[in-house]
XYZ file of C-alpha atoms in Angstrom:
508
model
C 45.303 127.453 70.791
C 45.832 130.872 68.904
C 49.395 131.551 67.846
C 50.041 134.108 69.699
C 48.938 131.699 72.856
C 51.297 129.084 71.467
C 53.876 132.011 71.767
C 53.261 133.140 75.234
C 53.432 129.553 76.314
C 57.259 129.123 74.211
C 58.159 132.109 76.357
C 56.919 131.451 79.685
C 58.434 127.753 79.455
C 62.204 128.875 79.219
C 61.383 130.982 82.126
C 60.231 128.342 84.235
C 63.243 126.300 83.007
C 65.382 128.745 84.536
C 63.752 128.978 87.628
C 63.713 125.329 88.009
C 67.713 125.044 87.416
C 68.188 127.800 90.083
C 66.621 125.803 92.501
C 68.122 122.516 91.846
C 71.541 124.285 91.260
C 70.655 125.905 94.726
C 69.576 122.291 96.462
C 72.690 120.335 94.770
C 75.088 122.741 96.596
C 73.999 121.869 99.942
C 74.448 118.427 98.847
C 77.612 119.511 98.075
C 78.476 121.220 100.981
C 77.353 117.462 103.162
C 79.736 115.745 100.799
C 82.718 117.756 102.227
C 81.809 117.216 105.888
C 81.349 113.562 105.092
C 84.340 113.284 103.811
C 86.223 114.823 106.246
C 84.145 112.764 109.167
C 85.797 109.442 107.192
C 89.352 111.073 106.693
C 89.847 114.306 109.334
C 87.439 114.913 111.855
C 88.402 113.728 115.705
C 86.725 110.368 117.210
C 84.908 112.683 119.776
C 83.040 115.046 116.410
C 80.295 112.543 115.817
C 77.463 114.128 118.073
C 77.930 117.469 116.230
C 78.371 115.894 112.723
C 75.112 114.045 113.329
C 73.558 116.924 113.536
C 74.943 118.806 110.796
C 74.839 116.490 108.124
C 71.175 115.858 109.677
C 69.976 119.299 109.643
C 71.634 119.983 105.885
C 69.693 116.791 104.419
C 66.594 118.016 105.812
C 67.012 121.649 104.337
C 68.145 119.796 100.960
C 64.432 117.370 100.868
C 62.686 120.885 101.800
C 63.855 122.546 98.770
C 63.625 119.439 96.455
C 60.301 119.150 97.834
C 58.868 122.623 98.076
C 55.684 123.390 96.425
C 57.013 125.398 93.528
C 59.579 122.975 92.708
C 56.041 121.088 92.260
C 54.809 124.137 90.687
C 57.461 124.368 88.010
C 57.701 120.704 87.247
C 53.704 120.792 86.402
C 54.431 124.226 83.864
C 56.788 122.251 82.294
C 55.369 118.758 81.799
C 53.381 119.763 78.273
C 56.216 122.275 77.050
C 58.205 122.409 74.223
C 61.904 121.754 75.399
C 64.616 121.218 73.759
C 66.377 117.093 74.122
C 68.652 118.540 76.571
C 66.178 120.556 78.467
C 63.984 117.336 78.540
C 66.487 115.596 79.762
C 67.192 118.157 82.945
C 63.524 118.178 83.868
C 63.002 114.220 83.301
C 65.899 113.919 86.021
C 64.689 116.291 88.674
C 61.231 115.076 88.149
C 62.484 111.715 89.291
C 64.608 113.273 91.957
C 61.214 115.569 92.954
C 58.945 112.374 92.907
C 61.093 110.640 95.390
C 61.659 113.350 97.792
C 58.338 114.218 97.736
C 56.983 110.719 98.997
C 59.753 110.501 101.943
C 58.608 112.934 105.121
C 61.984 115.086 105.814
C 61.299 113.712 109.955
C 62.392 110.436 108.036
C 65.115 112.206 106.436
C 66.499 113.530 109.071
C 66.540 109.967 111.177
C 68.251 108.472 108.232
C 71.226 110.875 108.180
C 71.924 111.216 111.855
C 71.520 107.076 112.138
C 74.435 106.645 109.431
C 76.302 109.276 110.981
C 76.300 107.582 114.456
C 76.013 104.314 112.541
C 79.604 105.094 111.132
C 81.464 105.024 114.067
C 79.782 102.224 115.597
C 80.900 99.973 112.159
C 84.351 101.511 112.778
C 84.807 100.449 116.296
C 82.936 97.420 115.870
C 85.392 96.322 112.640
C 88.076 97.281 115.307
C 87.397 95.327 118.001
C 85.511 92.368 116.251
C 82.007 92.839 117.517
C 79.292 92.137 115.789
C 76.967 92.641 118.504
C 78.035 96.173 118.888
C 77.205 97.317 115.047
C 73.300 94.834 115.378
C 71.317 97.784 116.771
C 72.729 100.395 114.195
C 71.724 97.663 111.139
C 68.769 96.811 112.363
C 67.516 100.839 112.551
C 68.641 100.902 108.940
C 67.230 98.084 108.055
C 63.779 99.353 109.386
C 64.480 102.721 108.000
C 65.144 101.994 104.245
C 61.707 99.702 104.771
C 59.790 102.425 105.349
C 61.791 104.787 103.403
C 60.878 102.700 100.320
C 57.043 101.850 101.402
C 56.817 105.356 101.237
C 57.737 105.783 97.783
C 55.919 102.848 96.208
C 54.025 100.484 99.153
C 53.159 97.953 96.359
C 56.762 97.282 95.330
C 59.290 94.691 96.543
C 61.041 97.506 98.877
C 64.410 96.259 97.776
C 63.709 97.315 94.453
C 62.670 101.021 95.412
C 65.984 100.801 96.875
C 68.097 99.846 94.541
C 66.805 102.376 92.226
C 68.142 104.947 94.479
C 71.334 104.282 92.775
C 70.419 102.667 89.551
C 67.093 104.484 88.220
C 67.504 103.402 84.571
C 68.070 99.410 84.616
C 65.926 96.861 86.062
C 66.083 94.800 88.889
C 64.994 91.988 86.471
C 67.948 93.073 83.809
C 69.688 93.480 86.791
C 69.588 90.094 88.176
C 69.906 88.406 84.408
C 73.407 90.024 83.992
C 74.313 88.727 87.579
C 73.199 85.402 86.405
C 74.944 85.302 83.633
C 78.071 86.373 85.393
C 77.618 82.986 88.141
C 77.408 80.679 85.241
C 80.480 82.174 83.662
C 82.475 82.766 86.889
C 81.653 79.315 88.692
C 82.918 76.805 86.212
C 85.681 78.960 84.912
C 87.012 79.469 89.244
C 86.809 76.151 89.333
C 88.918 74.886 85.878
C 91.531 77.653 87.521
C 91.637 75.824 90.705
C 92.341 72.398 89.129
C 94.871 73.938 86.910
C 98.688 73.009 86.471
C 99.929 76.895 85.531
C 102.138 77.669 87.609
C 102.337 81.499 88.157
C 104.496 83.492 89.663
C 102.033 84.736 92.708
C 105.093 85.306 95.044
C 106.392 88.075 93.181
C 105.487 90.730 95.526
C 105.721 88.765 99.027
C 107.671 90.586 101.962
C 107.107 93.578 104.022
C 106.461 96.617 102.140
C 106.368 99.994 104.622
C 103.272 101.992 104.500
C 105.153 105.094 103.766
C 106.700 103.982 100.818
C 103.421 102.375 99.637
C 101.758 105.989 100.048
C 104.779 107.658 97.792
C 103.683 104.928 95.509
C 100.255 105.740 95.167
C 101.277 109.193 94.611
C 103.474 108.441 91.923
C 100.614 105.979 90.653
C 98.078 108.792 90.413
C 100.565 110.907 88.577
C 101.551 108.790 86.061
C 97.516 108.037 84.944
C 96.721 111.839 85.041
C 95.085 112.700 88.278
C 94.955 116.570 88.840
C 96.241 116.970 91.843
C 95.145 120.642 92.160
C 91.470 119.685 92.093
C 91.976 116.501 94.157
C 93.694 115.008 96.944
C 94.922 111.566 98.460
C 94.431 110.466 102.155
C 94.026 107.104 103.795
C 90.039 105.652 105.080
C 89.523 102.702 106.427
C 87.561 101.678 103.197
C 88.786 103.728 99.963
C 86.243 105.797 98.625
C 86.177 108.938 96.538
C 83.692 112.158 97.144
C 83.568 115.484 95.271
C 82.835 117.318 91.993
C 84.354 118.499 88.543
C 85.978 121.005 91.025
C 87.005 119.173 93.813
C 87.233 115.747 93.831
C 89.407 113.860 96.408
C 90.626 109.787 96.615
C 91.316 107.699 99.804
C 93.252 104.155 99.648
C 94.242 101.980 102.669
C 97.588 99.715 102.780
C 98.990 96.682 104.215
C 102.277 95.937 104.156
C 102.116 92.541 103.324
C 100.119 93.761 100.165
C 101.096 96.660 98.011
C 99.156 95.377 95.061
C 96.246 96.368 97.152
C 97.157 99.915 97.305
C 98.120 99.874 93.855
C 94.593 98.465 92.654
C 93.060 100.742 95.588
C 94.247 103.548 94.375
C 93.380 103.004 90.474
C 89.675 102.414 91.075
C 89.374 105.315 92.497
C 91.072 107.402 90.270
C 88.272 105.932 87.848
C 85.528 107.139 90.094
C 87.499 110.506 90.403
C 88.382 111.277 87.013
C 84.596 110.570 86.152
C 83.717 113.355 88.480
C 86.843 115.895 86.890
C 85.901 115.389 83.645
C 81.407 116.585 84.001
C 81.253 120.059 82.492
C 82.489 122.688 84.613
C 79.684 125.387 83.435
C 76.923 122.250 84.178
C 78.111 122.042 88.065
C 74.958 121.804 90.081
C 72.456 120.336 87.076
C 71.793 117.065 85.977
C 74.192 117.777 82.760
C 76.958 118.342 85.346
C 76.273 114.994 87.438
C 77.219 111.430 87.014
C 74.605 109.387 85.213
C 74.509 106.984 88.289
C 76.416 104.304 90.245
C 76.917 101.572 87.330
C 78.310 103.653 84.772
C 80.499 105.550 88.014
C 81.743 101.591 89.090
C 82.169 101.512 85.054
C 85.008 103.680 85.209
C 86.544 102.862 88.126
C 86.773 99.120 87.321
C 87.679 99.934 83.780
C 90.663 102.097 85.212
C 91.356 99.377 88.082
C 91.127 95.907 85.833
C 91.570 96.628 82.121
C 94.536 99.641 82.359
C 95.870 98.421 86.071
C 95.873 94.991 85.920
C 97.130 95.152 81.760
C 100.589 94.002 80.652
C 101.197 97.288 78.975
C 100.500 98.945 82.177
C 103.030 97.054 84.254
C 105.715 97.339 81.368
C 105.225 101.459 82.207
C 104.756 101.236 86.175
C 107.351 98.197 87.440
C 110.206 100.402 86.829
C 108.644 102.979 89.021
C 107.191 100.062 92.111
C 111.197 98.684 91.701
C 111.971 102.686 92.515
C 110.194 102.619 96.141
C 110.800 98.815 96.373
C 114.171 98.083 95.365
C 113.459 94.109 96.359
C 111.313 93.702 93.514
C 114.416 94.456 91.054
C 114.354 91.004 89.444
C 110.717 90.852 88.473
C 109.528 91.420 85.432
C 107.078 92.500 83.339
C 104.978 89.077 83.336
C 105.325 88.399 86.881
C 103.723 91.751 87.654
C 101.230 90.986 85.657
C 100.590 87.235 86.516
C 100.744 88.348 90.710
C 98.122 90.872 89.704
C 96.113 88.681 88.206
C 96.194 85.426 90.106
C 92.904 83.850 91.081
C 92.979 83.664 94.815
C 91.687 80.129 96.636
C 91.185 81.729 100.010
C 90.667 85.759 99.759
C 87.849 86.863 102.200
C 88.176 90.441 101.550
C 86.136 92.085 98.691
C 88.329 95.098 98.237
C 91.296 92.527 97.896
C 89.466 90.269 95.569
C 90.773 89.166 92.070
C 89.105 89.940 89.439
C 86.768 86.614 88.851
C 85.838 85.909 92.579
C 85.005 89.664 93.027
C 81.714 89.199 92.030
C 81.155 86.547 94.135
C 81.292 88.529 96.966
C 79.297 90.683 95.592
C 76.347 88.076 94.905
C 76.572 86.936 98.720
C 76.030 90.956 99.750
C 73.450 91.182 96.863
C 71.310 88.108 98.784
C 72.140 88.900 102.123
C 70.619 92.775 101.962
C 67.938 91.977 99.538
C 66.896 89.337 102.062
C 67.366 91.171 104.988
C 65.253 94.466 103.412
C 62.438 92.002 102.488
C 62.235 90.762 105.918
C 63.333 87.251 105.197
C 66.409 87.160 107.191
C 66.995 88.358 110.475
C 69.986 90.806 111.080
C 71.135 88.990 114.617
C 71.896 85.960 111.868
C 73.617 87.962 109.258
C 76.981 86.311 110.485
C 76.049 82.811 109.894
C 74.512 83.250 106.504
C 77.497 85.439 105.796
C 79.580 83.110 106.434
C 77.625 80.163 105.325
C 77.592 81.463 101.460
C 81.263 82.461 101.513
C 81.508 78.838 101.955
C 78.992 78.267 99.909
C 80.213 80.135 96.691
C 83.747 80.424 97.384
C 84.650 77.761 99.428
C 86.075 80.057 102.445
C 84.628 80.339 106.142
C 85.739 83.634 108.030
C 86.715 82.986 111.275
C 86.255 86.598 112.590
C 83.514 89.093 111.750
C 86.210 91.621 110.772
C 87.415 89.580 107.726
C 83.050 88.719 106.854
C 79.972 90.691 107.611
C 81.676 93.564 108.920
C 84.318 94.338 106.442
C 82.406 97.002 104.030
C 81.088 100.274 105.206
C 78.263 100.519 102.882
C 75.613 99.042 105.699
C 76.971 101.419 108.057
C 75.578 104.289 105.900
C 72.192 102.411 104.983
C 73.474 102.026 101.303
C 70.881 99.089 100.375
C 71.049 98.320 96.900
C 74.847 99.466 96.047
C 76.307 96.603 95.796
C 74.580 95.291 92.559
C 76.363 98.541 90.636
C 80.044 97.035 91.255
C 78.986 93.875 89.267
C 76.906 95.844 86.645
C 79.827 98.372 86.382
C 82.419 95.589 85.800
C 80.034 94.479 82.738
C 79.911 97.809 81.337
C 83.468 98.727 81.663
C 84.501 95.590 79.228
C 81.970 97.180 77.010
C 83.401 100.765 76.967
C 87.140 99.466 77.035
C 86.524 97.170 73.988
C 84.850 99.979 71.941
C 87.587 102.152 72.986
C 90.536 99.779 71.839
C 88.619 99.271 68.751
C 89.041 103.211 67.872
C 92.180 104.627 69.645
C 95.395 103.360 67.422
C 97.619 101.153 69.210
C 96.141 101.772 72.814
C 98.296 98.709 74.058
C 101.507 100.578 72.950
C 100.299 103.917 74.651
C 99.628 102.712 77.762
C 102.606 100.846 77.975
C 104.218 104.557 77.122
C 102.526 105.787 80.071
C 100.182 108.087 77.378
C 96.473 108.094 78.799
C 95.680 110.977 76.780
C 93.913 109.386 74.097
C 91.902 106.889 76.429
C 90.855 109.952 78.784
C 89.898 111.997 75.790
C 87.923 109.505 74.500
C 86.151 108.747 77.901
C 85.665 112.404 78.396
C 83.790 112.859 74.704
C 81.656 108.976 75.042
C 80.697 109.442 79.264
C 81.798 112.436 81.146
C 80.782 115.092 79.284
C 77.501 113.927 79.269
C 77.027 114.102 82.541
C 72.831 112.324 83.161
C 72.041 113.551 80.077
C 71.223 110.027 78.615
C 69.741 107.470 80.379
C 72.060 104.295 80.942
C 71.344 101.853 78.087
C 71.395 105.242 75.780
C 74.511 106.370 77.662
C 76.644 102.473 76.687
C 74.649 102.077 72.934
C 76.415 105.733 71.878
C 79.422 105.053 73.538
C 79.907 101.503 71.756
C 77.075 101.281 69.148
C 75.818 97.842 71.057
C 73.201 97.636 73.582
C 74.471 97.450 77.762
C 74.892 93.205 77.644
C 77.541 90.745 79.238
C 79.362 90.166 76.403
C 82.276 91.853 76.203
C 82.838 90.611 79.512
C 82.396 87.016 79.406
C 84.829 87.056 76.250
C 87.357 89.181 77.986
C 87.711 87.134 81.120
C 87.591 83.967 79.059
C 90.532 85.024 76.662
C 92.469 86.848 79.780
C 92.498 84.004 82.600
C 92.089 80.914 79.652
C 95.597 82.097 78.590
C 97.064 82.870 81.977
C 95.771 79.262 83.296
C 95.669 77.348 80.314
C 92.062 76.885 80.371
């Protein structure tokens, strides 16, 4: 190649650079713009709106996989395979390549079915959770079910379809690394559950029994949310049947649900996703609509909502900051203190059958009986018409519980409901990290202990702003932790944290 060849070809490649990000800034917004109307179909929209929303998130998914798929995105991706880009340009294209690549094997007809099924598949879950019928939700699962099979033979026929899935919200690790870390959490968690259940320590678990009014719960949260830094101008608290969060460095919004037998719930509800949201808040502004202005995907996302939720939340230092404000709204808490706050938090329950209520140790319990249950049912090894009685079976199994309604077992997540296959691995794997990014972060923030217990997050945000958020998918995930904490992504950090935490608060 002459130089002035090699020139022409410099030129023309920040050209089609540009072009590129124009299109997936353009194709990102109407992703955006679905976001918003599923949110409000979760939190706002009338029981009656669900014919209409099917078709509107429908029809905006389908124009979305049209321009992800169209042939000059093809065009553009192909110009820019052999240039010279700069590390972040490289970056940009190597994540809408995969994002092209995907789209591009999945007709939009199939598309389309998807998002109208989880739209109608919604409500059904949400009656069916209701009214304790598992029979009523069946159908719905098993279109998903068949759906995400030939969603994912589409993209790669030879592959366990499970897998395909999963990397749908975990692109960078393995399903093998995936299912080491898992393993290594079982032979942690098992033994040490079961030393806590044959232990003497008595703590105090009834510190927060009694009736607790959902009202005053919901002024809680509020206050909760202030006190960690939530920006309430770019965000904004409602109830869901199942908390979630949804939105971007612009608009970013948090649900929690309460019981009034439980406002630790709320509290720990409300935390995570402040995580998840404060994630979102802190991408780059100027990045909205590109890669550099997206999360890097669902572990590092569950990262800093369990970080947030189990390692600030659940802390000593946090309690010595927030009891005064839960005695505030709950004046029949006045004679707890500081350690029975943080003991109630932090008991190890014998007979929780919720997830979103689970302590910190069985948590990922339930998620290995969801992990089985969906990678069996994708791979066509279990049946969904029996996804009661294995659900049921392994929560026995693992945790020594039966359900005794479908309410309190197969039906109590929504994730099924919106054909989310291959999610639930991301709470376990973001658990792991979070340890990770908290210990690296107590290693170089002064006296973190003493600022949280202050009620100063300042430091801690700053520094998860400059290590994660800013990044946005700029690095891939094991790049992403080995910056952020000069160690490769491992168990570690975890498996010594729990074992310190719960050996001292059971005298293991």
């Amino acid at each position: 190649m002459t130089a002035e060849a090699a020139a022409d070809e410099t030129a023309e490649a920040p050209d089609a650079y540009e072009a590129l990000l124009d299109r997936v800034r353009r194709w990102n917004t109407v992703g955006s713009a679905a976001g918003v109307l599923g949110w409000d179909q979760q939190v706002m929209m009338p029981e009656g709106g669900t014919p209409a929303r099917s078709k509107q998130l429908s029809t905006l998914s389908s124009i979305r996989h049209d321009m992800v798929t169209d042939d000059e995105t093809g065009a553009l991706l192909t110009e820019l395979a052999d240039a010279d880009l700069t590390d972040e340009q490289a970056a940009v294209v190597r994540e809408i390549r995969r994002d092209y690549e995907r789209a591009d094997a999945v007709p939009v007809e199939l598309v389309e079915e998807i998002s109208e099924t989880s739209s109608e598949a919604l409500q059904a879950w949400e009656a069916a959770k209701a009214d304790d019928d598992f029979e009523a939700f069946a159908p719905h699962l098993e279109k998903h079910v068949e759906l995400q099979r030939e969603y994912a033979e589409h993209i790669d026929p030879d592959r366990d379809p499970y897998e395909v899935l999963f990397e749908e919200f975990e692109p960078c690790l393995s399903m093998e690394r995936t299912e080491e870390i898992l393993a290594e959490l079982r032979e942690t968690l098992v033994p040490m559950i079961d030393a806590i259940r044959e232990s003497d320590a008595d703590l105090a678990v009834d510190t927060f029994e009694g009736t607790f009014p959902e009202d005053d719960q919901e002024a809680l949260a509020r206050d909760a949310l202030e006190l960690v830094g939530y920006d309430f101008d770019r965000g904004r608290l409602d109830v869901s049947s199942h908390p979630f969060t949804a939105g971007n460095q612009f608009d970013c919004r948090v649900t929690t649900r309460f019981d009034e037998s439980d406002p630790l719930g709320a509290v720990g509800s409300t935390i995570h996703e402040f995580g998840h949201a404060q994630y979102n808040l802190g991408l780059p502004q100027e990045q909205f609509g590109t890669p550099l202005g997206e999360s890097r995907d669902l572990s590092v996302h569950e990262s800093q909502s369990r970080l947030w939720e189990n390692h600030v939340g659940r802390s000593r230092a946090f309690w010595e900051r927030f009891l005064p404000v839960f005695q505030e709204h709950f004046p029949q808490t006045d004679d707890a203190t500081v350690e029975d706050a943080y003991q109630a938090f932090n008991q190890v329950h014998e007979d929780n059958l919720i997830r979103v209520e689970a302590d910190e140790l069985t948590y990922h319990l339930h998620i290995v009986v969801r992990f089985e249950i969906e990678r069996d049912l994708v791979r066509g090894d279990l049946a969904v018409e029996d996804v009661p009685e294995v659900w049921n079976d392994k929560y026995e199994q693992y945790l020594g519980i039966r359900p005794e309604t479908d309410s309190e077992g197969c039906l109590q997540d929504i994730h099924w409901s919106h054909g989310n296959f291959g999610y639930f691995p991301t709470y376990s794997l973001g658990s792991v990290m979070a340890a990770q990014l908290f210990d690296a972060a107590e290693s170089e923030i002064d006296d973190l202990d003493a600022k949280i217990a202050a009620g100063d997050f300042d430091d801690l945000q700053a520094w998860l702003n400059e290590n994660v958020h800013e990044h946005g998918a700029r690095y891939e995930t094991n790049e992403l932790v080995e910056r952020a904490t000069g160690e490769p992504f491992s168990a570690d950090a975890f498996t010594d944290y729990v074992e310190s935490k719960y050996g001292e608060l059971y005298d293991l």
